[in-house]
Coordinates of C-alpha atoms and ligand atoms in Angstrom, one line a residue:
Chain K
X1 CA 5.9 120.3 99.8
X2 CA 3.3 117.7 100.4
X3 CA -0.2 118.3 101.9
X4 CA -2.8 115.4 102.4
X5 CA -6.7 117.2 102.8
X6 CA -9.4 114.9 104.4
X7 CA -7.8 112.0 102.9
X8 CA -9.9 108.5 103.6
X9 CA -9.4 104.9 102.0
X10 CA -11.5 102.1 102.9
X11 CA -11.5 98.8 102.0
X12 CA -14.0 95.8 101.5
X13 CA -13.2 92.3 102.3
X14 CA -16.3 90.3 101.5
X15 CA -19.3 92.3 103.0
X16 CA -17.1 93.9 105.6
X17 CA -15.9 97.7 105.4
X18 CA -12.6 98.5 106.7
X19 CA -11.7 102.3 107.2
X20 CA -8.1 102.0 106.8
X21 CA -7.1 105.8 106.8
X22 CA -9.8 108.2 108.2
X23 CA -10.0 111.5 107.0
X24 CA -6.1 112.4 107.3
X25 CA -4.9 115.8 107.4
X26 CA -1.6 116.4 107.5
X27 CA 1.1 119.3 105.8
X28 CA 4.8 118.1 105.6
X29 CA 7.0 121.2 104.1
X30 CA 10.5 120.3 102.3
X31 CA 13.1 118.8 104.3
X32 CA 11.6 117.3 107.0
X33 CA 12.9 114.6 109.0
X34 CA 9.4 112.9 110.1
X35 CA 8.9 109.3 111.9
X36 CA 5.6 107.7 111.6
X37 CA 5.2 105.1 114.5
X38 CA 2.0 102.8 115.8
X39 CA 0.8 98.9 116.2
X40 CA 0.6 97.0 113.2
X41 CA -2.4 97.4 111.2
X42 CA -2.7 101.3 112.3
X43 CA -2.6 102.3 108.7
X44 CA 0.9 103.4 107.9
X45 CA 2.4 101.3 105.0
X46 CA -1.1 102.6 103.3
X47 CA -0.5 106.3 104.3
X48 CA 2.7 106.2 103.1
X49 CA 1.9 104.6 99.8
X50 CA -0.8 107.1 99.4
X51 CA 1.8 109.8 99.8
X52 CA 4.4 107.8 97.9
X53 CA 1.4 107.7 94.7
X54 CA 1.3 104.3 94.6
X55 CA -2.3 104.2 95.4
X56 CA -5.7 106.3 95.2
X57 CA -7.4 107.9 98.3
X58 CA -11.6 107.5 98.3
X59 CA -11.8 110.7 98.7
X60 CA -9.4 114.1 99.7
X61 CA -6.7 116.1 98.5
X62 CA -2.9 115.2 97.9
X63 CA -0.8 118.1 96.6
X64 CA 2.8 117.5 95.9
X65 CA 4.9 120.3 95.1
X66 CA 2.0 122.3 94.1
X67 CA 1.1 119.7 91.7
X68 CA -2.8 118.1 92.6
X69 CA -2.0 114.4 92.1
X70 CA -5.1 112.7 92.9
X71 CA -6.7 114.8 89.8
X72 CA -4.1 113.5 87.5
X73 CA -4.6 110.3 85.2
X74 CA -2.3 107.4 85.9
X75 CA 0.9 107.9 83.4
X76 CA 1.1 111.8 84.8
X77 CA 1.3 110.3 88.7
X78 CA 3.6 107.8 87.3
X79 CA 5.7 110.7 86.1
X80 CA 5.5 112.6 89.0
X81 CA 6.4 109.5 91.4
X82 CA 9.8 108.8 89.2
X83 CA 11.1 112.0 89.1
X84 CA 10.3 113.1 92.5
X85 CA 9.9 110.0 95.1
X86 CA 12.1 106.9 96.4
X87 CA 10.0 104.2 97.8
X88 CA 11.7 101.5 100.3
X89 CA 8.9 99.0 100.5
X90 CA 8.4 97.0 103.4
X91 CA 8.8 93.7 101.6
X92 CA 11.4 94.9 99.5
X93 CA 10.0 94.0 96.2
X94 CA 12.8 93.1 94.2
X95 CA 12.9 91.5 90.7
X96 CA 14.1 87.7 90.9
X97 CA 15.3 87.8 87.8
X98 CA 18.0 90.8 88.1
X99 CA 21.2 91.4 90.0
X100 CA 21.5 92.9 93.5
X101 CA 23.5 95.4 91.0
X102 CA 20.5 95.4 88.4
X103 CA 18.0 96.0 91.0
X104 CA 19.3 99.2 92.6
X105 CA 20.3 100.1 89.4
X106 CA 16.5 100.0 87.4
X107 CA 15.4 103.8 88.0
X108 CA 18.5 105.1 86.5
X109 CA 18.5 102.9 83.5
X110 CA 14.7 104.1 83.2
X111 CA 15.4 107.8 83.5
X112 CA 18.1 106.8 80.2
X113 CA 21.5 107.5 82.8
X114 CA 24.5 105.8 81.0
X115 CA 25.9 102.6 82.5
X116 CA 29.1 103.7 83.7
X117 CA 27.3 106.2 85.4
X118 CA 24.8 103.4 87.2
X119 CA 27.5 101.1 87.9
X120 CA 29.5 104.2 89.7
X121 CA 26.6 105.5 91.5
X122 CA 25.3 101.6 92.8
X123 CA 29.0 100.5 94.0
X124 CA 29.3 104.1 96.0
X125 CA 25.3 103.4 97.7
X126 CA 26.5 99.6 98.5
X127 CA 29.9 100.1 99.9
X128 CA 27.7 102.6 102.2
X129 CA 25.3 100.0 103.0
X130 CA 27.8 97.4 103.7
X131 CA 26.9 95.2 100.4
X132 CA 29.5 96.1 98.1
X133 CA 30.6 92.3 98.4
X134 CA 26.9 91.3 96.4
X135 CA 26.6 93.4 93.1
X136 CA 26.5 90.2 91.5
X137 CA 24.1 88.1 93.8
X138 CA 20.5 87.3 92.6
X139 CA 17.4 88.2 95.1
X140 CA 17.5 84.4 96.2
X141 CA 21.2 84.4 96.9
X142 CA 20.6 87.2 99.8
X143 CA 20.0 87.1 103.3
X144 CA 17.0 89.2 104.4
X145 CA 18.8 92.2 105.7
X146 CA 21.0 92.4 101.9
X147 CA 18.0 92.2 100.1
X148 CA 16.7 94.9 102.7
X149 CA 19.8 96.9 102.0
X150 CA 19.5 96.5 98.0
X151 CA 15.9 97.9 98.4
X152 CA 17.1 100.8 100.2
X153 CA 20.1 101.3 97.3
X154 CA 16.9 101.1 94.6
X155 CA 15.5 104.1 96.9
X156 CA 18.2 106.6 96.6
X157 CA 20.1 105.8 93.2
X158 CA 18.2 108.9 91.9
X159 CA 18.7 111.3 94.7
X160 CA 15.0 111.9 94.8
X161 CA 13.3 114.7 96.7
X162 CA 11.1 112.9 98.8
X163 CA 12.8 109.6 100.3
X164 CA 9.7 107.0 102.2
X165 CA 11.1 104.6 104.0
X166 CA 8.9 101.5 105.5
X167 CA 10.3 99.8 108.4
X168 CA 14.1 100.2 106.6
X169 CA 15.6 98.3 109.3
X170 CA 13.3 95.6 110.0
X171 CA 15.7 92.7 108.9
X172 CA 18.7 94.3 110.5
X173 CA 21.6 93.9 113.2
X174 CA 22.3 96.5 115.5
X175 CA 25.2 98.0 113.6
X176 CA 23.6 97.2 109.9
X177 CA 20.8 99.0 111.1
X178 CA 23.3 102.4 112.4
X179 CA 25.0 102.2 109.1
X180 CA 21.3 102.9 107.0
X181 CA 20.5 105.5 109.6
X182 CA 23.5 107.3 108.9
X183 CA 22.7 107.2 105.2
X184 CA 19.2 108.0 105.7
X185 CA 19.7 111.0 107.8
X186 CA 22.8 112.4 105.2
X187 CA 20.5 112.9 102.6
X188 CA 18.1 114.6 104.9
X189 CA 21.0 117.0 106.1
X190 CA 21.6 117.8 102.1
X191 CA 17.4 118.6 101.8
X192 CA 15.8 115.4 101.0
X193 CA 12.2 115.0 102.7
X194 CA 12.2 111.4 104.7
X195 CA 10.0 109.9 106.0
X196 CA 10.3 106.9 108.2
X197 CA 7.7 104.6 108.8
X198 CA 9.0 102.1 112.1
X199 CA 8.4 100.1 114.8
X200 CA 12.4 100.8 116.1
X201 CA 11.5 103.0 119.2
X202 CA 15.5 104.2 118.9
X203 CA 15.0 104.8 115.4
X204 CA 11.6 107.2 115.3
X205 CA 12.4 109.3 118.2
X206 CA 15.4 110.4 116.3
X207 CA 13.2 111.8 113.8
X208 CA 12.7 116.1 114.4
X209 CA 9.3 115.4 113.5
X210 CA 7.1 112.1 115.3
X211 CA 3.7 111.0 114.4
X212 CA 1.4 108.4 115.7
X213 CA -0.8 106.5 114.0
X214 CA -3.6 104.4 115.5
X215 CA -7.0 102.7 113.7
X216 CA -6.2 105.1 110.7
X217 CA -5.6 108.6 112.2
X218 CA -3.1 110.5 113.1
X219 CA -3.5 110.4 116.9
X220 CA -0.5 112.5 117.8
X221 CA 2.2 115.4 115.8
X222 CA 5.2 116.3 118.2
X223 CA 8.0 118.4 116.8
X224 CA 11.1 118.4 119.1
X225 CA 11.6 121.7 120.5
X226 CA 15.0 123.5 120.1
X227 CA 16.7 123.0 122.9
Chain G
X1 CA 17.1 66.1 120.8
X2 CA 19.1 67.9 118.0
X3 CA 22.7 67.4 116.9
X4 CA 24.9 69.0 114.5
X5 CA 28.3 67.7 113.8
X6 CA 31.0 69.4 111.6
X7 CA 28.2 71.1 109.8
X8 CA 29.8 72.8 106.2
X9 CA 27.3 74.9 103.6
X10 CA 29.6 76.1 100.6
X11 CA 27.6 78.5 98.3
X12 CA 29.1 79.4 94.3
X13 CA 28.1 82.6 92.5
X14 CA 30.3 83.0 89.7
X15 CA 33.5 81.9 89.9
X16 CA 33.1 83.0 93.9
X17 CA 33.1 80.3 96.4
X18 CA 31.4 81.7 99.3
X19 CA 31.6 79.4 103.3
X20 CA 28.2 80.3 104.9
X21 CA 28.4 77.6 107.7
X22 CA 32.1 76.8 108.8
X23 CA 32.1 73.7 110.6
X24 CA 29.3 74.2 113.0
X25 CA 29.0 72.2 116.2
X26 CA 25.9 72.1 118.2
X27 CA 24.2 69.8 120.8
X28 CA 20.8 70.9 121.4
X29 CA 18.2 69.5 123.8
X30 CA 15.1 69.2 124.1
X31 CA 13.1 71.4 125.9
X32 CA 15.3 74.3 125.8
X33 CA 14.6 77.7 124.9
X34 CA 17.6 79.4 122.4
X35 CA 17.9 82.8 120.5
X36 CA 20.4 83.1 118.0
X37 CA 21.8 86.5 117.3
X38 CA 24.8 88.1 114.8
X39 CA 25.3 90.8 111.8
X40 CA 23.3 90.4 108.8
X41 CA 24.7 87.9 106.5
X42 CA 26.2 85.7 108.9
X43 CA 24.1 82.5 108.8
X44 CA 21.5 82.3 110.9
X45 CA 18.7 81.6 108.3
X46 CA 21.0 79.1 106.5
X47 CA 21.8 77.8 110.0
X48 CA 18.1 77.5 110.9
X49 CA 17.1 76.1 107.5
X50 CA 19.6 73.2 108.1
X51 CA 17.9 72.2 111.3
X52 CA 14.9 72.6 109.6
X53 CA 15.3 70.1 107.0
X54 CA 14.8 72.8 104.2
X55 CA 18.0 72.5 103.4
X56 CA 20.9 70.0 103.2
X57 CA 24.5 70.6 104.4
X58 CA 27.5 70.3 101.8
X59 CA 29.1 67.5 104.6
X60 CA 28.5 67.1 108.7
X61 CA 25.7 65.3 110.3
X62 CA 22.7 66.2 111.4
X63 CA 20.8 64.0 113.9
X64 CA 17.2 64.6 115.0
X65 CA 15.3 62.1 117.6
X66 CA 18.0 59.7 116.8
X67 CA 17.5 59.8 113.3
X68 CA 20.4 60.8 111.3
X69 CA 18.7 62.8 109.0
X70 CA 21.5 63.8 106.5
X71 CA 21.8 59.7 105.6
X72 CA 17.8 60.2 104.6
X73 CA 16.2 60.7 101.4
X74 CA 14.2 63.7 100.8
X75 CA 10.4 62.1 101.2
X76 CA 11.9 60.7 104.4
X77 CA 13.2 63.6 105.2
X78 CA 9.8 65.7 104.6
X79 CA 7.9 63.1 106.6
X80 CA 10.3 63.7 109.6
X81 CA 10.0 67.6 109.0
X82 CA 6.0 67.4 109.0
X83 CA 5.7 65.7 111.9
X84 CA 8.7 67.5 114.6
X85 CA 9.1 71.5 113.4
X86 CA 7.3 74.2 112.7
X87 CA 9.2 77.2 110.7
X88 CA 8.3 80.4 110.7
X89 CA 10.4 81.8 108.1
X90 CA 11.8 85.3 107.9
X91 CA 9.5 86.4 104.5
X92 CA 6.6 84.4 106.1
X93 CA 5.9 82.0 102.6
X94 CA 2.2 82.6 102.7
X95 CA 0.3 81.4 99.7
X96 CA -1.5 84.2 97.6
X97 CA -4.7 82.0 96.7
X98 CA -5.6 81.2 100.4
X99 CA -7.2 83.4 103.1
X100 CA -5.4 83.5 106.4
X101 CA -7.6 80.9 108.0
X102 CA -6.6 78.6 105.4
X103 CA -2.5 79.7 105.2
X104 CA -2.2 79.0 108.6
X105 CA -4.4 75.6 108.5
X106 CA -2.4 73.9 105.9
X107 CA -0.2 71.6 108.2
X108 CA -3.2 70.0 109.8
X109 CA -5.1 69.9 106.7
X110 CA -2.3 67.8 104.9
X111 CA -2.0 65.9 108.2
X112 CA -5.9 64.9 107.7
X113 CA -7.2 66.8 110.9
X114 CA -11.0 67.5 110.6
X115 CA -12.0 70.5 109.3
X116 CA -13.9 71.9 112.9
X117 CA -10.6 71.0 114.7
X118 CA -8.5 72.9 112.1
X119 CA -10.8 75.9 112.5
X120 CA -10.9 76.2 116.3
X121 CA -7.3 75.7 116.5
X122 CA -6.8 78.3 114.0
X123 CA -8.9 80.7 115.7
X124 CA -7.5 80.1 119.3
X125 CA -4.2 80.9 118.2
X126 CA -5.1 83.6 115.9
X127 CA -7.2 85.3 118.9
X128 CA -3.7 85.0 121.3
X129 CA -2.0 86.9 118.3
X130 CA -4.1 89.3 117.6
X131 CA -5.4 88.9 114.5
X132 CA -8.8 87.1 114.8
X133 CA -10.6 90.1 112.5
X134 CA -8.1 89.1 109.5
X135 CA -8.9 85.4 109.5
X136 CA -10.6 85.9 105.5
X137 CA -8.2 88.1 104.4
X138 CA -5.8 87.2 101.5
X139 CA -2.0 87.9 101.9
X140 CA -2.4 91.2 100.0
X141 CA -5.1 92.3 102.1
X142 CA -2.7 92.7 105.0
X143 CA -0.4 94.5 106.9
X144 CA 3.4 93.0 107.5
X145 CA 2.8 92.5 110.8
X146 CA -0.3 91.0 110.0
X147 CA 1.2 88.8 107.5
X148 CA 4.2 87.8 110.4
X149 CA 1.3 86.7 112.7
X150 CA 0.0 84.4 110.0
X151 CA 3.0 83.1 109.7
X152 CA 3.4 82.3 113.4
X153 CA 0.2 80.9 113.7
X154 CA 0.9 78.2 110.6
X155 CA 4.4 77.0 112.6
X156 CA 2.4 76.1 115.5
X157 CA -0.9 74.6 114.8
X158 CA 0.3 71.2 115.2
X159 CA 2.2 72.0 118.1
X160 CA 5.4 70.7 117.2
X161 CA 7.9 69.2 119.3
X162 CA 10.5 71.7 117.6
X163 CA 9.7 75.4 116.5
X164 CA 12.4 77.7 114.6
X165 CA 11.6 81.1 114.6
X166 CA 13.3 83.3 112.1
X167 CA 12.8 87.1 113.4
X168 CA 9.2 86.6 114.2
X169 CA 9.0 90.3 115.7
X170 CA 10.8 92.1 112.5
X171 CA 7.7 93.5 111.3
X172 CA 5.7 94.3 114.8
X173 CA 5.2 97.0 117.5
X174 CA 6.3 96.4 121.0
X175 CA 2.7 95.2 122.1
X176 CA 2.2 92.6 119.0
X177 CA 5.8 91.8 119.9
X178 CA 5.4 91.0 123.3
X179 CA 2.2 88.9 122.3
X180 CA 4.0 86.9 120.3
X181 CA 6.9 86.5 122.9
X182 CA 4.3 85.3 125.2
X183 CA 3.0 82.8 123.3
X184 CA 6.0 81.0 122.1
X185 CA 7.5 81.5 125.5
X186 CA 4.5 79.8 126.7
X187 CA 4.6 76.6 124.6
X188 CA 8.3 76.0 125.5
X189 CA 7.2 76.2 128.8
X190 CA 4.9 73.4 127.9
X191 CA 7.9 71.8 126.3
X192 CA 8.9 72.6 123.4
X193 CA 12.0 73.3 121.9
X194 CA 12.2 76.7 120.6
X195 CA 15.1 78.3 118.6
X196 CA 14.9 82.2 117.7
X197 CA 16.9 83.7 115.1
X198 CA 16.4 87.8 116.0
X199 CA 17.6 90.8 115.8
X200 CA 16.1 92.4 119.0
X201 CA 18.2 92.6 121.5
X202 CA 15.1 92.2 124.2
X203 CA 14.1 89.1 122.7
X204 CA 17.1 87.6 122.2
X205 CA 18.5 88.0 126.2
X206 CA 15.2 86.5 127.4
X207 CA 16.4 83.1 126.2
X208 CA 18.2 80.7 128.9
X209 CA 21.0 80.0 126.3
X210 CA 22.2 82.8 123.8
X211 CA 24.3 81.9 120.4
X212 CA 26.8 84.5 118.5
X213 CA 27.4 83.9 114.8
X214 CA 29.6 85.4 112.9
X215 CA 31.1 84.7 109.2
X216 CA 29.2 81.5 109.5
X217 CA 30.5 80.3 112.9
X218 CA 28.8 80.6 116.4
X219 CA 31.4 82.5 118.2
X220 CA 30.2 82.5 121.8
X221 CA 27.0 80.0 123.2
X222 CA 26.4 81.3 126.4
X223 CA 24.1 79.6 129.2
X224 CA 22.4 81.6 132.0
X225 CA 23.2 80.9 135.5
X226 CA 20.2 79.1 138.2
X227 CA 20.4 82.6 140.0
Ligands
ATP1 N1 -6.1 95.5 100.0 C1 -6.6 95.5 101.3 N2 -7.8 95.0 101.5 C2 -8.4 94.9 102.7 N3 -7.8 95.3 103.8 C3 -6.5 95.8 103.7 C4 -5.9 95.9 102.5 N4 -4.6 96.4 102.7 C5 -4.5 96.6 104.0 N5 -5.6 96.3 104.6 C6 -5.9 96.4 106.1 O1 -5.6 97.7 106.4 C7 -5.0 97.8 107.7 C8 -3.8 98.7 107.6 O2 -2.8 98.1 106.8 P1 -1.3 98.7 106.8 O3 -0.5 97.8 105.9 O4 -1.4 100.1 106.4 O5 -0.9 98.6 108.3 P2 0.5 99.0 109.0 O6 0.3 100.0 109.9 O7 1.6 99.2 107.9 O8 0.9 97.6 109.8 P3 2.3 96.9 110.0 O9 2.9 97.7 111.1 O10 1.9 95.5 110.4 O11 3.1 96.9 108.7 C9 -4.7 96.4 108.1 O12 -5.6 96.0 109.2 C10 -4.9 95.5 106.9 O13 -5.6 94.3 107.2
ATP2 N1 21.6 80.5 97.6 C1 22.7 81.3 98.0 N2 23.7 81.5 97.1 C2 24.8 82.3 97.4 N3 24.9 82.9 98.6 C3 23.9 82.8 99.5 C4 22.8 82.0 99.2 N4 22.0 82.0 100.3 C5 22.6 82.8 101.2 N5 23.8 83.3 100.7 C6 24.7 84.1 101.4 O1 25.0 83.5 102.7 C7 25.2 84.5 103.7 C8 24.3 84.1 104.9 O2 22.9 84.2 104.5 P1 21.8 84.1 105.7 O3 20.5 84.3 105.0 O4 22.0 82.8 106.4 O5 22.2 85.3 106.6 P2 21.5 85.8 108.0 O6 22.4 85.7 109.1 O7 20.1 85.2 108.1 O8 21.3 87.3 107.6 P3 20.0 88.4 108.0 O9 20.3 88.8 109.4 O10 20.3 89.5 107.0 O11 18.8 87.7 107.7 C9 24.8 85.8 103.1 O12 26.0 86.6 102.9 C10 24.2 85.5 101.7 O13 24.6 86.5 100.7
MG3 MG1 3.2 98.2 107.3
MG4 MG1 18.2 85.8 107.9

C-alpha cells in the first residue's frame, strides 16, 4: 500500500545541514499494525509526515496505493491525503476558534457529509475516547490529554485507510491511554493501516510490526513471529 | 513554604457549571520532592497553575514564603512569581520569533542578568539535556522532545526556589527521560522544591511524597517511609 524508495530530507538552519531522514527504504502493505520507536530527534514525526503527505522528500520515491505522490502538484496530494489518510499530530493542532465537537467534526463537513451525520458519528468516537462530556468545550477549555483525545476523534471521523498516529498517548493516564489503544487497534482489526509513532515501550511492542529509528534511518524491522 | 487552604476553581461553559478544584488542602515544604498523578481531566494542571500564580482560585488561600498571595494584586503577584518558580508547562509556551537560546534565556534577561552569564547558563543546562546542537533553532525547527527540553531549560535558568513540572517527559524516550529526571532530581537535592504533575508511573514513584487527584480532589498523599 505504501512504499518509500531512497527517500532523504535535509534541512538547513543557518549554514548548518541537517540530514533529518537518510535515504529511507521501507514497503508497508495494507493492514499493518506498525510501531515506529527511537530518542527524540531520530526523525520520526518527519517520516511520518512524509508518509502522511504533509511534506516533500529532497529526493526518492513515495507510492501510495499505486498512486506516485511526490510527482503530483500540491491540490492532487491534497486530494489524496483527504480521502485516504488520518493524521494525529503530535501537538494536536486544533483550531481555537471551534468546538471540541467542531474540531473532530471538520473533515466530514469538508468531504460535504450532512450534519446529523457529523454530530452522530463525533458523539459515537467521544463516548469511545471518554470525552463525550466536552462536545461543547473550546481548545482552551481542555486539559492536555482531551485536547489529545479530540485530535485523535479528528483522525478517525472519516474512517480513513491509513491511520498515523504520533505519540497518541503522550498526555495520557494509564487507563485514558488503554481506552485509545483499544480504539486504535479496532480499526486495525477491520483493515485500516496504523501506524504508531511512540516513546510508550508498552504501547510499540504491541505493534505486529516494530521499527527503530535512530539519526534518520531505519536501524532495525522486526515482525513478530507467529507463535 | 507553600500553603493551600480550602482551595475552590469553578469553571462555566454554557449554562454548565463545572468544580475543577474541590476544596483542596495542602501544606507543602520546602525542600521536598512531590509528583502528582491521576486520570486525565482531573486537575492537576489547574492545580499546578494555582501554585503557580498563573491562575487565581474562585475562594481559599494561598500562601507562599509567608506571603498570602491570593490578597495580592496581579503586578505583585508577577513580581513574586518571577522571582520563586519556574513552570514548565505541559504545551511548553515557547515563543515562535526566538531561537532556543533565546526561549530559554528570557527569565534572566527580563531579570537584567548580563548577556555572557545568560549564555553560559543556557548552554550548561542545555548541554545536561541534551540539546546543545539546537541552541539556534526556532520552535518549528524542532522535534517535541526537543521543544520539551527547551522548555525545561527556561524553568530553571534562574534556579528557582520552587519548580512545577507539568509532564516534563510526555514527549521523550526513556534516555532523554532519565536525563531530564536527573537533572531536576539533582537541583532538589540542592534544595529545591520540586512538584511533578506526570503520567509515568516511573517518574512519579521516585518522589518521597506521592499525590492522587481525582474529580478535582487529591484523594490519597502518601509519604515514603526512612527505610
Ligand atoms: N524545519 C526544520 N528545520 C530544521 N531542523 C528541523 C526541522 N524540523 C525538524 N528538524 C530537526 O530534525 C530532527 C528530527 O525531528 P523530528 O521532529 O522528526 O524528531 P522526532 O523523532 O519526532 O523527535 P521527538 O521524539 O522529540 O518528537 C530534529 O533534530 C529537529 O531538530
Ligand atoms: N478554562 C476552562 N474552562 C472550562 N473548563 C476547563 C477550563 N480549563 C480546564 N477545564 C476543565 O477542567 C478539568 C481539569 O483540567 P486540567 O487541565 O487541570 O486537567 P489535568 O488533570 O491536567 O488533565 P491532563 O492529564 O489531561 O493534562 C478538565 O475536565 C477540563 O475540561
Ligand atoms: Mg516527534
Ligand atoms: Mg494537564
Amino acid at each position: 500500500l505504501i512504499n518509500l524508495n531512497e527517500i532523504n530530507k535535509c534541512y538547513q538552519v543557518g549554514d548548518q545541514p541537517l540530514q533529518v531522514l537518510n535515504n529511507i527504504k521501507l514497503n508497508i502493505d495494507s493492514g499493518e499494525y506498525i510501531s515506529i520507536m527511537g530518542p527524540s530527534g531520530s526523525g520520526k514525526s518527519t517520516l511520518l509526515n512524509m508518509i502522511g503527505l504533509l511534506d516533500r522528500p529532497d529526493s526518492g520515491q513515495l507510492i501510495i496505493d499505486d498512486i506516485p505522490t511526490h510527482a503530483l502538484e500540491e491540490e492532487q496530494r491534497a486530494k489524496v491525503r483527504r480521502n485516504n489518510i488520518g493524521f494525529i499530530f503530535q501537538n494536536f493542532q486544533l483550531i481555537p476558534r471551534l468546538t471540541a465537537e467542531e474540531n473532530a467534526a471538520l473533515p466530514m463537513m469538508l468531504a460535504g457529509i450532512d450534519i446529523k451525520i457529523r454530530k452522530q458519528r463525533v458523539a459515537e468516537l467521544f463516548s469511545q475516547l471518554g470525552i463525550e462530556q466536552r462536545l461543547h468545550h473550546l481548545p482552551k477549555q481542555l486539559s492536555g490529554g482531551q485536547l489529545q483525545r479530540v485530535a485523535i476523534a479528528r483522525a478517525m471521523v472519516m474512517s480513513p485507510k491509513i491511520l498515523l498516529a504520533d505519540e497518541p498517548t503522550g498526555n495520557l493516564d494509564q487507563r485514558s491511554g488503554w481506552d485509545v489503544i483499544d480504539v486504535l487497534e479496532s480499526l486495525n482489526t477491520e483493515g485500516i493501516t496504523l501506524l504508531v509513532v511512540t516513546h510508550d515501550l508498552q504501547l510499540g511492542q504491541r505493534a505486529a510490526r516494530q521499527l527503530a529509528m535512530v539519526d534518520g534511518k531505519i536501524s532495525e524491522d522486526c515482525t513478530k513471529g507467529e507463535g
